XYZ file of C-alpha atoms in Angstrom:
709
model
C 133.107 -117.214 7.416
C 136.423 -117.092 9.059
C 139.743 -119.012 8.547
C 139.038 -120.472 12.026
C 137.454 -123.924 11.151
C 136.427 -124.486 14.784
C 132.911 -123.157 15.264
C 130.185 -124.728 17.368
C 128.150 -127.458 15.598
C 125.138 -129.674 16.183
C 125.243 -133.171 17.488
C 123.017 -134.915 15.035
C 124.536 -137.943 13.406
C 124.611 -138.825 9.693
C 125.575 -141.767 7.663
C 128.072 -140.159 5.403
C 131.841 -139.685 5.981
C 132.221 -143.340 6.975
C 135.410 -144.981 5.738
C 135.295 -147.227 2.650
C 137.054 -149.993 4.417
C 133.930 -151.651 5.765
C 133.285 -149.466 8.851
C 129.822 -148.333 7.878
C 127.183 -146.375 9.473
C 125.917 -149.232 11.664
C 129.176 -149.258 13.587
C 129.431 -145.610 14.164
C 128.570 -143.616 17.292
C 127.115 -140.223 17.202
C 129.976 -137.838 18.164
C 129.026 -134.392 19.467
C 131.138 -131.720 17.900
C 133.016 -129.653 20.271
C 132.324 -126.153 21.240
C 134.348 -123.311 19.699
C 138.073 -123.986 20.247
C 140.745 -121.330 20.007
C 144.158 -122.055 21.278
C 147.853 -121.416 20.788
C 147.697 -117.721 19.961
C 148.323 -116.030 23.270
C 151.660 -114.380 22.252
C 150.063 -112.966 19.079
C 147.064 -111.691 20.974
C 149.366 -109.966 23.505
C 151.425 -108.457 20.711
C 148.311 -107.047 19.094
C 147.055 -105.535 22.430
C 150.342 -103.963 22.872
C 150.516 -102.562 19.316
C 147.024 -101.055 19.845
C 148.430 -99.003 22.726
C 151.845 -98.114 21.362
C 152.357 -94.674 19.882
C 153.109 -94.820 16.111
C 156.237 -93.493 14.455
C 154.380 -90.416 13.126
C 153.237 -89.577 16.736
C 156.761 -89.971 18.054
C 158.083 -87.581 15.374
C 155.498 -84.969 16.421
C 153.401 -85.373 13.320
C 150.525 -87.744 14.409
C 148.642 -89.440 11.715
C 145.068 -88.189 11.158
C 144.069 -91.705 10.243
C 143.265 -94.728 12.315
C 145.871 -97.147 13.450
C 145.965 -100.357 11.347
C 146.804 -103.673 12.859
C 147.801 -106.274 10.273
C 147.246 -110.003 10.764
C 149.237 -111.635 7.898
C 149.281 -115.392 7.191
C 148.503 -117.937 4.504
C 144.844 -119.269 4.127
C 144.163 -121.829 6.825
C 146.572 -120.476 9.355
C 143.771 -119.182 11.633
C 144.542 -115.547 10.694
C 140.837 -114.564 10.757
C 140.257 -116.492 13.969
C 143.063 -114.505 15.570
C 141.675 -111.252 14.255
C 138.194 -112.126 15.575
C 139.609 -113.130 19.034
C 141.379 -109.896 19.306
C 138.173 -107.910 18.199
C 136.308 -109.666 20.943
C 138.879 -108.765 23.569
C 139.105 -105.241 22.404
C 135.317 -104.610 21.978
C 134.966 -102.815 25.291
C 137.394 -100.141 23.973
C 135.256 -99.417 21.000
C 131.904 -98.218 22.353
C 130.193 -98.063 18.948
C 130.974 -101.729 18.106
C 132.706 -103.812 15.481
C 132.098 -103.583 11.794
C 133.171 -106.419 9.489
C 133.775 -106.705 5.780
C 135.251 -109.321 3.581
C 137.171 -107.713 0.610
C 137.593 -110.736 -1.617
C 134.850 -112.852 -3.185
C 134.977 -116.617 -3.517
C 137.221 -117.310 -6.394
C 139.663 -114.549 -5.556
C 138.015 -111.510 -7.087
C 138.368 -108.297 -5.007
C 135.054 -106.918 -3.800
C 134.334 -103.513 -5.339
C 135.011 -100.709 -2.879
C 131.628 -99.206 -3.654
C 129.906 -102.269 -2.467
C 132.008 -102.656 0.692
C 131.320 -98.913 1.631
C 127.619 -99.274 0.891
C 127.357 -102.424 3.098
C 129.352 -100.774 5.912
C 127.060 -97.701 5.724
C 124.011 -99.873 5.827
C 125.348 -101.668 8.897
C 125.823 -98.299 10.669
C 122.257 -97.328 9.952
C 119.644 -96.092 10.434
C 119.662 -93.710 7.614
C 119.249 -95.402 4.176
C 122.314 -95.195 1.859
C 121.552 -92.962 -1.182
C 120.727 -95.009 -4.278
C 123.130 -94.582 -7.121
C 125.948 -92.982 -5.044
C 129.315 -93.509 -6.730
C 132.417 -94.954 -5.016
C 134.015 -91.467 -4.133
C 130.661 -90.287 -2.534
C 130.197 -93.627 -0.648
C 133.731 -93.796 0.826
C 133.672 -90.106 1.743
C 130.421 -90.500 3.449
C 131.669 -93.702 5.234
C 134.807 -91.915 6.472
C 132.624 -88.952 7.767
C 130.382 -91.335 9.577
C 133.239 -93.315 11.181
C 134.849 -89.985 12.173
C 131.880 -89.471 14.580
C 132.277 -92.926 16.124
C 134.637 -95.239 18.083
C 134.535 -98.385 15.959
C 136.757 -101.340 15.431
C 136.686 -102.112 11.680
C 137.732 -105.624 10.782
C 138.665 -106.022 7.078
C 139.181 -109.713 6.067
C 140.811 -111.166 2.956
C 142.481 -107.920 1.994
C 144.395 -108.366 -1.356
C 145.609 -104.785 -2.154
C 146.689 -101.818 0.043
C 144.209 -99.534 -1.817
C 141.285 -101.510 -0.336
C 142.381 -100.353 3.177
C 143.375 -96.871 2.214
C 139.908 -96.281 0.625
C 138.101 -97.237 3.804
C 140.570 -95.859 6.376
C 138.749 -93.685 8.962
C 139.980 -90.047 9.395
C 140.190 -90.376 13.224
C 142.485 -91.898 15.780
C 139.419 -93.001 17.785
C 138.814 -95.953 15.479
C 140.963 -98.981 14.897
C 141.329 -100.985 11.668
C 142.228 -104.782 11.845
C 143.230 -106.002 8.434
C 143.663 -109.687 7.444
C 145.862 -110.455 4.505
C 148.369 -112.859 3.059
C 151.290 -110.520 3.171
C 152.351 -106.954 3.979
C 150.291 -103.920 3.040
C 152.886 -101.507 1.510
C 151.788 -97.879 1.561
C 149.331 -98.124 4.377
C 150.486 -95.632 7.108
C 150.909 -96.530 10.728
C 150.453 -100.287 10.197
C 151.559 -102.797 12.853
C 151.977 -106.342 11.460
C 151.452 -109.531 13.223
C 152.454 -112.668 11.182
C 150.908 -116.026 11.816
C 151.917 -119.361 10.660
C 151.361 -122.919 12.025
C 150.588 -123.475 15.672
C 153.287 -124.779 18.093
C 153.279 -128.557 18.493
C 151.360 -128.603 21.869
C 148.648 -126.322 20.594
C 148.297 -128.219 17.382
C 147.780 -131.496 19.233
C 145.329 -129.795 21.596
C 143.269 -128.585 18.493
C 143.320 -132.051 17.022
C 142.180 -133.673 20.352
C 139.296 -131.081 20.630
C 138.027 -132.195 17.192
C 138.828 -135.984 17.307
C 135.782 -136.856 19.376
C 137.370 -138.114 22.511
C 140.573 -136.674 24.151
C 141.962 -140.035 25.113
C 142.551 -140.873 21.388
C 145.534 -138.498 21.285
C 146.648 -139.009 24.882
C 147.136 -142.732 24.450
C 149.160 -142.202 21.305
C 150.980 -138.796 21.566
C 153.492 -139.738 18.939
C 150.907 -140.438 16.385
C 149.103 -137.193 17.273
C 152.301 -135.355 16.701
C 152.695 -136.999 13.296
C 149.237 -135.987 12.286
C 149.885 -132.422 13.428
C 153.153 -132.380 11.449
C 151.345 -133.783 8.308
C 148.844 -130.993 8.717
C 151.645 -128.343 8.703
C 150.295 -127.261 12.161
C 147.695 -125.272 10.319
C 144.467 -124.956 12.238
C 142.238 -125.525 9.242
C 144.051 -128.771 8.263
C 144.001 -129.996 11.866
C 140.259 -129.429 12.021
C 139.684 -131.473 8.856
C 141.929 -134.244 10.268
C 140.088 -134.205 13.625
C 136.699 -134.315 11.858
C 137.748 -137.316 9.827
C 138.784 -139.106 13.168
C 135.582 -138.121 14.860
C 133.554 -139.773 12.056
C 135.567 -142.973 12.640
C 135.625 -143.877 16.281
C 136.973 -147.391 15.607
C 140.136 -146.015 13.856
C 143.158 -144.802 15.842
C 145.232 -141.615 15.461
C 147.994 -143.859 14.094
C 145.487 -144.817 11.158
C 145.051 -141.098 10.374
C 148.835 -140.485 10.475
C 149.326 -143.400 8.141
C 146.672 -142.262 5.582
C 147.925 -138.711 5.626
C 151.579 -139.933 5.101
C 150.411 -141.872 1.990
C 148.813 -138.947 0.388
C 150.973 -137.319 -2.442
C 149.919 -133.660 -1.884
C 152.720 -131.444 -0.719
C 150.488 -128.676 0.563
C 149.289 -129.679 4.215
C 145.827 -128.150 3.849
C 145.263 -129.914 0.557
C 146.460 -133.011 2.089
C 144.008 -132.909 4.913
C 141.279 -131.918 2.521
C 141.981 -134.979 0.350
C 141.908 -137.171 3.442
C 138.363 -136.116 4.055
C 137.006 -135.622 0.508
C 138.251 -138.968 -0.731
C 136.442 -140.814 2.095
C 132.965 -139.475 0.995
C 130.400 -141.575 -0.735
C 129.287 -140.525 -4.183
C 126.367 -138.205 -3.344
C 128.120 -136.216 -0.538
C 131.244 -135.949 -2.676
C 129.079 -134.289 -5.436
C 127.430 -131.982 -2.947
C 130.870 -131.034 -1.702
C 132.297 -129.960 -5.018
C 129.062 -128.210 -5.908
C 129.602 -125.934 -2.914
C 132.077 -124.066 -5.018
C 129.062 -122.650 -6.838
C 127.274 -121.372 -3.626
C 126.986 -117.615 -4.023
C 129.052 -115.753 -1.384
C 130.049 -119.127 -0.121
C 126.730 -119.417 1.812
C 124.709 -122.572 1.602
C 121.611 -124.146 3.120
C 119.783 -127.306 2.331
C 117.780 -125.746 -0.507
C 120.914 -124.498 -2.159
C 122.887 -127.755 -1.735
C 119.788 -129.568 -3.077
C 119.309 -127.626 -6.160
C 123.112 -127.455 -7.037
C 123.543 -131.228 -6.714
C 120.080 -132.544 -7.594
C 119.607 -134.568 -4.326
C 116.428 -134.273 -2.148
C 116.364 -131.436 0.468
C 116.197 -133.787 3.418
C 119.333 -135.625 2.205
C 121.118 -132.285 1.574
C 120.265 -131.164 5.039
C 121.734 -134.332 6.548
C 124.875 -134.042 4.411
C 125.520 -130.377 5.385
C 125.286 -131.274 9.099
C 127.880 -133.974 8.579
C 130.015 -131.458 6.733
C 129.970 -129.140 9.593
C 131.239 -131.917 11.871
C 133.949 -132.832 9.456
C 135.208 -129.185 9.291
C 134.168 -128.654 5.609
C 131.656 -126.023 6.674
C 131.036 -123.645 9.419
C 127.976 -122.012 10.818
C 127.309 -118.590 9.463
C 127.010 -115.663 11.940
C 126.107 -113.308 9.074
C 123.242 -115.452 7.612
C 121.287 -117.469 10.345
C 120.174 -120.801 9.058
C 123.075 -120.915 6.572
C 126.429 -122.609 6.454
C 129.604 -120.844 5.290
C 132.302 -122.481 3.078
C 135.618 -121.776 4.622
C 137.503 -119.451 2.235
C 140.642 -121.364 2.580
C 138.838 -124.411 1.037
C 137.427 -122.408 -1.867
C 140.261 -123.117 -4.317
C 140.276 -126.808 -3.497
C 136.509 -127.044 -4.097
C 136.877 -125.250 -7.369
C 139.597 -127.659 -8.508
C 137.286 -130.553 -7.573
C 134.480 -129.056 -9.558
C 136.698 -128.572 -12.612
C 137.919 -132.081 -12.343
C 134.612 -133.848 -12.004
C 131.950 -131.629 -13.629
C 131.827 -130.306 -17.208
C 130.974 -126.674 -18.133
C 127.416 -127.704 -19.158
C 126.657 -129.469 -15.864
C 128.016 -126.453 -13.975
C 125.609 -124.138 -15.919
C 122.675 -126.615 -15.273
C 123.457 -126.670 -11.500
C 123.464 -122.825 -11.433
C 120.173 -122.832 -13.269
C 118.534 -125.293 -10.907
C 119.726 -123.103 -7.954
C 118.431 -119.882 -9.552
C 115.050 -121.570 -10.453
C 114.524 -122.615 -6.812
C 115.574 -119.175 -5.555
C 112.960 -117.567 -7.863
C 110.331 -119.835 -6.434
C 111.299 -118.974 -2.881
C 111.346 -115.175 -3.669
C 107.829 -115.540 -5.165
C 106.660 -117.278 -1.969
C 108.374 -114.483 -0.016
C 106.430 -111.873 -1.888
C 103.150 -113.895 -1.999
C 102.813 -114.221 1.667
C 102.438 -110.384 1.933
C 99.464 -110.403 -0.530
C 95.833 -110.493 0.838
C 94.073 -113.778 1.369
C 92.214 -114.851 -1.725
C 94.492 -112.979 -4.184
C 96.081 -114.579 -7.119
C 99.548 -114.568 -5.535
C 98.155 -116.382 -2.551
C 96.438 -119.005 -4.826
C 99.625 -119.623 -6.626
C 101.503 -119.956 -3.347
C 99.429 -122.980 -2.401
C 100.759 -124.832 -5.360
C 104.402 -124.405 -4.350
C 106.179 -127.168 -2.429
C 105.757 -126.796 1.259
C 109.424 -126.568 1.671
C 109.695 -123.151 -0.130
C 106.569 -121.587 1.495
C 106.540 -119.271 4.464
C 104.016 -119.286 7.152
C 104.030 -115.568 8.112
C 105.211 -112.287 6.666
C 107.838 -112.039 9.457
C 109.238 -115.391 8.666
C 109.581 -114.397 5.001
C 111.213 -111.051 5.866
C 113.764 -112.800 8.155
C 114.518 -115.240 5.389
C 115.019 -112.458 2.761
C 117.334 -110.529 5.037
C 119.461 -113.551 6.042
C 119.758 -114.705 2.345
C 120.079 -111.165 0.844
C 123.865 -111.145 0.261
C 123.733 -114.673 -1.311
C 120.776 -113.868 -3.546
C 122.325 -110.604 -4.679
C 125.577 -112.568 -5.487
C 123.605 -115.147 -7.433
C 122.073 -112.345 -9.506
C 125.595 -110.955 -10.306
C 126.965 -114.339 -11.109
C 124.034 -115.107 -13.383
C 124.464 -111.895 -15.335
C 128.171 -112.485 -15.554
C 127.763 -116.005 -16.964
C 129.636 -116.273 -20.194
C 127.523 -116.535 -23.316
C 124.485 -115.169 -21.731
C 123.063 -118.649 -21.120
C 121.447 -117.703 -17.806
C 120.161 -114.235 -18.885
C 116.496 -115.413 -18.871
C 116.745 -116.862 -15.332
C 118.825 -113.791 -14.239
C 116.002 -111.526 -15.369
C 113.328 -113.620 -13.555
C 115.506 -113.743 -10.369
C 116.045 -109.951 -10.359
C 112.361 -109.330 -11.046
C 111.324 -111.625 -8.169
C 113.901 -110.123 -5.810
C 112.726 -106.740 -6.702
C 109.053 -107.564 -5.967
C 110.295 -109.144 -2.549
C 112.160 -105.894 -1.621
C 109.030 -103.887 -2.539
C 106.965 -106.163 -0.205
C 109.181 -106.236 2.719
C 111.094 -102.957 2.710
C 110.202 -99.271 2.543
C 111.069 -97.559 -0.691
C 114.017 -95.877 1.080
C 115.395 -99.119 2.348
C 114.856 -100.900 -1.032
C 116.291 -98.161 -3.281
C 119.969 -98.745 -3.099
C 119.787 -102.433 -3.898
C 117.038 -101.912 -6.473
C 119.358 -99.451 -8.154
C 121.951 -102.314 -8.514
C 119.326 -104.754 -9.645
C 118.178 -102.461 -12.547
C 121.833 -101.972 -13.429
C 122.114 -105.722 -13.751
C 118.964 -105.802 -15.916
C 120.419 -103.071 -18.064
C 123.625 -105.087 -18.504
C 121.561 -108.130 -19.729
C 119.297 -106.009 -21.903
C 122.136 -104.282 -23.680
C 123.979 -107.560 -24.169
C 121.021 -109.173 -25.745
C 119.653 -106.064 -27.493
C 116.403 -106.228 -25.584
C 115.214 -102.667 -26.209
C 112.085 -102.862 -24.087
C 113.861 -104.121 -21.097
C 116.659 -101.665 -21.720
C 114.069 -98.820 -21.691
C 112.432 -100.196 -18.508
C 115.784 -100.488 -16.678
C 116.839 -96.969 -17.711
C 113.521 -95.561 -16.596
C 113.840 -97.274 -13.118
C 117.346 -96.034 -12.817
C 116.373 -92.497 -13.801
C 113.568 -92.454 -11.263
C 116.065 -93.381 -8.503
C 118.586 -90.872 -9.715
C 115.856 -88.077 -9.770
C 114.682 -89.077 -6.287
C 118.147 -88.578 -4.867
C 118.604 -85.269 -6.621
C 121.095 -86.396 -9.404
C 119.172 -84.551 -12.016
C 121.800 -84.605 -14.790
C 122.241 -88.274 -14.541
C 118.450 -88.849 -14.388
C 118.124 -86.786 -17.666
C 120.674 -88.972 -19.361
C 118.890 -92.177 -18.373
C 115.437 -90.884 -19.490
C 116.774 -89.685 -22.795
C 118.430 -93.094 -23.371
C 115.093 -94.774 -22.349
C 113.259 -92.703 -24.873
C 115.695 -93.730 -27.605
C 115.266 -97.401 -26.686
C 111.548 -97.138 -26.585
C 111.453 -95.573 -30.077
C 113.716 -98.278 -31.357
C 111.335 -100.808 -30.353
C 112.052 -104.437 -29.501
C 110.729 -106.631 -32.338
C 113.028 -109.609 -31.539
C 112.609 -109.668 -27.837
C 111.681 -112.966 -26.174
C 111.644 -112.383 -22.469
C 111.322 -108.630 -22.485
C 108.054 -108.697 -20.534
C 109.790 -109.117 -17.339
C 110.000 -105.900 -15.312
C 111.834 -104.894 -12.102
C 110.352 -102.341 -9.771
C 107.087 -100.345 -10.522
C 106.911 -99.701 -14.290
C 103.883 -98.642 -16.092
C 102.598 -101.060 -18.797
C 104.187 -102.395 -21.907
C 103.124 -102.439 -25.586
C 104.204 -101.809 -29.184
C 102.453 -100.590 -32.331
C 102.982 -101.851 -35.851
C 106.400 -100.013 -35.916
C 107.457 -101.986 -32.737
C 107.616 -98.834 -30.556
C 107.160 -99.160 -26.774
C 104.510 -96.319 -26.477
C 104.098 -96.489 -22.602
C 107.889 -96.428 -22.114
C 108.241 -93.509 -24.509
C 105.495 -91.537 -22.854
C 106.817 -92.198 -19.448
C 110.316 -91.068 -20.551
C 108.801 -87.813 -22.040
C 106.927 -87.093 -18.921
C 109.907 -87.972 -16.663
C 112.135 -85.565 -18.575
C 109.548 -82.788 -18.057
C 109.280 -83.600 -14.363
C 113.100 -83.568 -13.928
C 113.398 -80.168 -15.542
C 110.475 -78.987 -13.221
C 112.429 -80.217 -10.164
C 115.473 -78.355 -11.514
C 113.401 -75.147 -11.759
C 113.718 -75.000 -15.525
C 110.009 -74.391 -16.129
C 110.329 -73.535 -19.789
C 111.926 -76.844 -20.674
C 109.595 -78.666 -18.417
C 106.546 -77.244 -20.286
C 108.218 -78.196 -23.679
C 108.668 -81.868 -22.623
C 105.285 -82.117 -21.011
C 103.890 -80.786 -24.280
C 105.609 -83.516 -26.223
C 104.182 -86.136 -23.732
C 100.765 -84.613 -24.275
C 101.020 -84.965 -28.082
C 102.161 -88.483 -27.715
C 99.002 -89.267 -25.572
C 96.644 -87.367 -27.722
C 97.919 -89.127 -30.850
C 96.919 -92.415 -29.221
C 93.705 -91.136 -27.686
C 94.915 -91.949 -24.240
C 92.353 -89.737 -22.539
C 93.389 -90.263 -18.819
C 97.057 -89.829 -19.515
C 96.363 -86.613 -21.510
C 94.249 -85.253 -18.714
C 97.176 -85.896 -16.176
C 99.680 -84.057 -18.433
C 97.309 -81.191 -18.927
C 97.326 -80.828 -15.091
C 101.160 -80.977 -15.021
C 101.410 -78.265 -17.674
C 98.857 -76.217 -15.714
C 101.001 -76.469 -12.545
C 104.167 -75.525 -14.535
C 102.553 -72.501 -16.121
C 101.103 -71.469 -12.712
C 104.533 -71.565 -11.073
C 105.991 -69.551 -14.067
C 103.228 -66.891 -13.844
C 101.734 -67.629 -17.107
C 98.178 -67.643 -15.777
C 96.468 -67.571 -19.182
C 98.230 -70.807 -20.313
C 97.659 -72.257 -16.876
C 93.856 -71.573 -17.140
C 93.781 -73.261 -20.603
C 95.494 -76.419 -19.334
C 93.424 -76.800 -16.232
C 90.287 -76.375 -18.187
C 91.330 -79.028 -20.622
C 92.289 -81.319 -17.705
C 88.818 -80.829 -16.112
C 87.052 -81.422 -19.391
C 89.031 -84.763 -19.987
C 88.288 -86.026 -16.461
C 84.608 -85.146 -16.861
C 84.406 -87.154 -20.066
C 86.138 -89.993 -18.294
C 83.486 -89.868 -15.455
C 86.144 -89.357 -12.824
C 84.261 -86.953 -10.514
C 87.123 -86.651 -7.937
C 89.837 -85.789 -10.483
C 87.336 -83.467 -12.139
C 86.714 -81.641 -8.850
C 90.354 -81.363 -8.121
C 91.160 -79.983 -11.604
C 88.443 -77.349 -11.071
C 89.875 -76.547 -7.699
C 93.258 -75.981 -9.313
C 91.756 -73.693 -11.940
C 89.993 -71.745 -9.152
C 93.492 -71.342 -7.467
C 94.896 -69.981 -10.762
C 92.177 -67.358 -11.038
C 92.801 -66.451 -7.414
C 96.549 -65.981 -8.035
C 95.834 -63.956 -11.180
C 93.608 -61.566 -9.104
C 90.236 -62.553 -10.514
C 87.977 -63.005 -7.471
C 84.805 -63.191 -9.542
C 86.117 -66.021 -11.681
C 87.398 -67.698 -8.484
C 83.977 -67.669 -6.959
C 82.335 -68.965 -10.114
C 84.776 -71.904 -10.519
C 84.769 -72.717 -6.834
C 81.005 -73.125 -6.835
C 81.238 -75.352 -9.918
C 83.944 -77.428 -8.174
C 81.868 -77.675 -5.059
C 79.016 -79.262 -6.958
C 81.335 -81.838 -8.529
C 83.079 -82.542 -5.206
C 79.618 -83.237 -3.666
C 79.094 -85.853 -6.289
C 82.474 -87.322 -5.554
C 81.779 -87.263 -1.745
C 85.334 -85.706 -1.223
C 84.795 -84.035 2.164
C 88.300 -82.541 2.493
C 88.130 -81.108 -0.947
C 84.657 -79.606 -0.289
C 86.043 -77.950 2.861
C 89.115 -76.523 1.114
C 86.895 -75.174 -1.659
C 84.592 -73.565 0.867
C 87.551 -71.748 2.484
C 88.830 -70.624 -0.999
C 85.385 -69.518 -1.816
C 85.038 -67.583 1.439
C 88.398 -65.789 0.788
C 87.186 -65.032 -2.719
C 83.902 -63.592 -1.575
C 85.826 -61.381 0.918
C 87.798 -59.924 -2.023
C 84.671 -59.219 -3.915
C 83.298 -57.215 -0.857
C 80.711 -59.919 0.048
C 81.928 -60.449 3.447
C 78.757 -61.879 4.778
C 78.660 -64.703 2.286
C 82.289 -65.296 2.939
C 81.614 -65.714 6.596
C 78.838 -68.208 5.784
C 81.183 -70.322 3.687
C 83.814 -70.338 6.208
C 81.440 -71.422 8.894
C 80.143 -74.214 6.612
C 83.761 -75.355 6.188
C 84.548 -75.496 9.874
C 81.339 -77.431 10.542
C 82.238 -79.914 7.816
C 85.788 -80.407 9.216
C 84.630 -80.658 12.808
C 81.946 -83.308 11.792
C 84.688 -85.460 10.089
C 87.572 -84.495 12.523
C 89.662 -83.203 9.583
C 92.038 -80.287 8.897
C 92.883 -78.663 5.659
C 95.472 -76.153 4.464
C 94.605 -73.719 1.693
C 97.382 -71.989 -0.138
C-alpha cells in the first residue's frame, strides 16, 4: 500500500494481459516478476538522513521545540514518495528502538481518515492494553501522545492532506521522528524539513523499466526506445512499472513497440497514459475485474472480493489478480496477508473507469454481492468456534468449501487480516445513498460482532464493537427502526458504563427506553442484533418490553455504580414493576436481589430484608434451589450487618438446607462460616467451633477456599 509499485510478486503465469494483435496465451512465456526494486533516490535518502541529524531553527535560537522533528516527503501520486519514505524508515529503524508505526491518513476516494480512527489504530498497534471503548478524539490523541512520549518511535504518516492531521498526532518528545508523505507543503507544522520528489533521472528510470520488462537485454539492445518509454512515462516510478509490466506480458514485442503505443495515446498525464496502455489491452473479464477494484474496501482485495464484485468464479479471479500483480496494477499487502493492495495513485483512474463502464445500479449490486459473501465468511468464522454437533456447525457444512475454515486459528488469522477491509465495508454500506444496503449492512455488522465475540476477549472487542453499534444506530435512526435503535443504544450504554462514562451511559439508556416504549410496528429487519442483547418482543401496543426492562435496570445499575443509591433504588423499583406487570417471575426475583443489595449498602436493613425475602420466595417458586440458597445467604448477611445474630443463625440454617439440595459446596462452606460467627455472637462458642470445623473439612475435601465478608 505504497506509491512504490515494485513489490515482490509470484511467478505463476496467466492467460490475460495478452495483446489483442494476435499474440495470444499460447505464444507467451511465463515471466517471473522481479524482486523489490528501489533505485534512483540516493540523494534524497542522504538529504533525509542529514535532516534527521540537523538541529532545527528553534534549537539554534535557544528555544528547542518540545515536539518531534517532522521530515516531509512531498510529491505527486506515482512519484515513489511513499517508497522513499519507507526506504528511509528501513534505514533509520535502528535509531528508533521501539519500532516504526504506520498510518494512512486518506481513504480511497480522497476522504481524510478521521483522526479518532487513526489514533485508535496507532494505540492498538502499540498494545498490549486495549483502547478504551467510546473514547473521543481528544482523549485518544492525548493518550497517543502520552504513550509516544515514553517511547522512541518513527511515525510514518502517509497520504497527509491537511497540516492538522500531523499536528493532532505529533508526539510531545524529541525522541520520536515523524515522516509525513504529502502532495505539497505542510504549512503550520513546526520544525518540518521537506524533501521534494519528482520523476527519476533518466538512467534510474531506464533501470526501473528494465527490472520490470522481463529481461534486461530488451532495454540494452534498444536504449533509445527505452529512453522514449521513460520520457512518455514522465519518469514516474508507478508509470514505469506499468509500462514494464505490459512489456513483460508480451515477450515477442520490443521496447520500440511500447514507445510507439505510448506515443499514440492521447492522455497528457504520464501515469494515466501508462495505465491506459495496460488497461486497454485487457480482455473483457479482467477489464471488468480491474474497474471493480475501485469498490474494494480500503483498497484491499483477495480472490473472494474480486469474484463477488465482478461476478466471475473465484479460481478465475485468483488468476486475474496474480496477473495484475505482475502488470503493476496491484501490490502485495504487508498489512493484510493474503490480500493485494490497489496502489493509491491508481485509485482515481479506477474510479473513472468504473463510472464510465458501470451504472449506479450495477455498482450497488456489486457491493451487495461483496457484502453477502463477506457475511457468509464471517458466519463461517464464528461457526468454527462452536462445539461439534451444534446448529452453527451444521449450517457450516452447507457453506461452499471456499468460505469455510478448517480450524479456529485459521479463522482468527483471517479475521485479523481482513478486519480493516471488513470494517471499511460496513462503513461504506451504511453510507450508501438511499439506504439501499441497510439490510445487508445490518447483517454484516451482526456477523462481524459475533465473530469478534468468538475470537476476541471482551476487552479486545469492545472498541470496535462500539463503532459497529454506532453504525447500527445510524441505520436504525435513518430507517426509523425503533427496536434496533433501542438495541444499539443499550449496547453503547453498556460499553460506556463499563469504561466509567456514566453520564453518557445514562443518556444512552434513557434514549433506549424511549425507543423501546415507542415500539417498532413497521420494522422489517429489526430482529438483527449486534453483541449480547437480551431477547426481543412487543405487546399489542408494539412496545419492546425486554428492551424497556433492560434500559430501566441499566439506569439503576449505572446510578448504583455512581454511588447514588437513592436513584438506583428508584429505577430498580420501576424495573420491578415492569416485570411484575408481565409476570416475569425470574426477572422480578433478580431485581428484588438488586434492590436488596442497594438497600444493604445504604444501611436500610429493613427494606433490604424485605427485598431479599421476596427474591428467595420467587426463586423457590421457580424451583431454582441454587439461586434460592444464595438469596437466603444474602438475607443472613443483612441480619448479620444489622446486629441480629439470632436471625442470622435461623436464616443460615435454612439456607444450608437449600444449599444441600442444590449441591453447592462452596456456598455451604460460606454459610457454615457465617453460622459459626453468628453462634459466637450469641455466646454459643462450642457450636460455632463445630460449624467452623465442618466448613474446613468441606473445603479441604474439595480443595476450595471461600471468603466471607
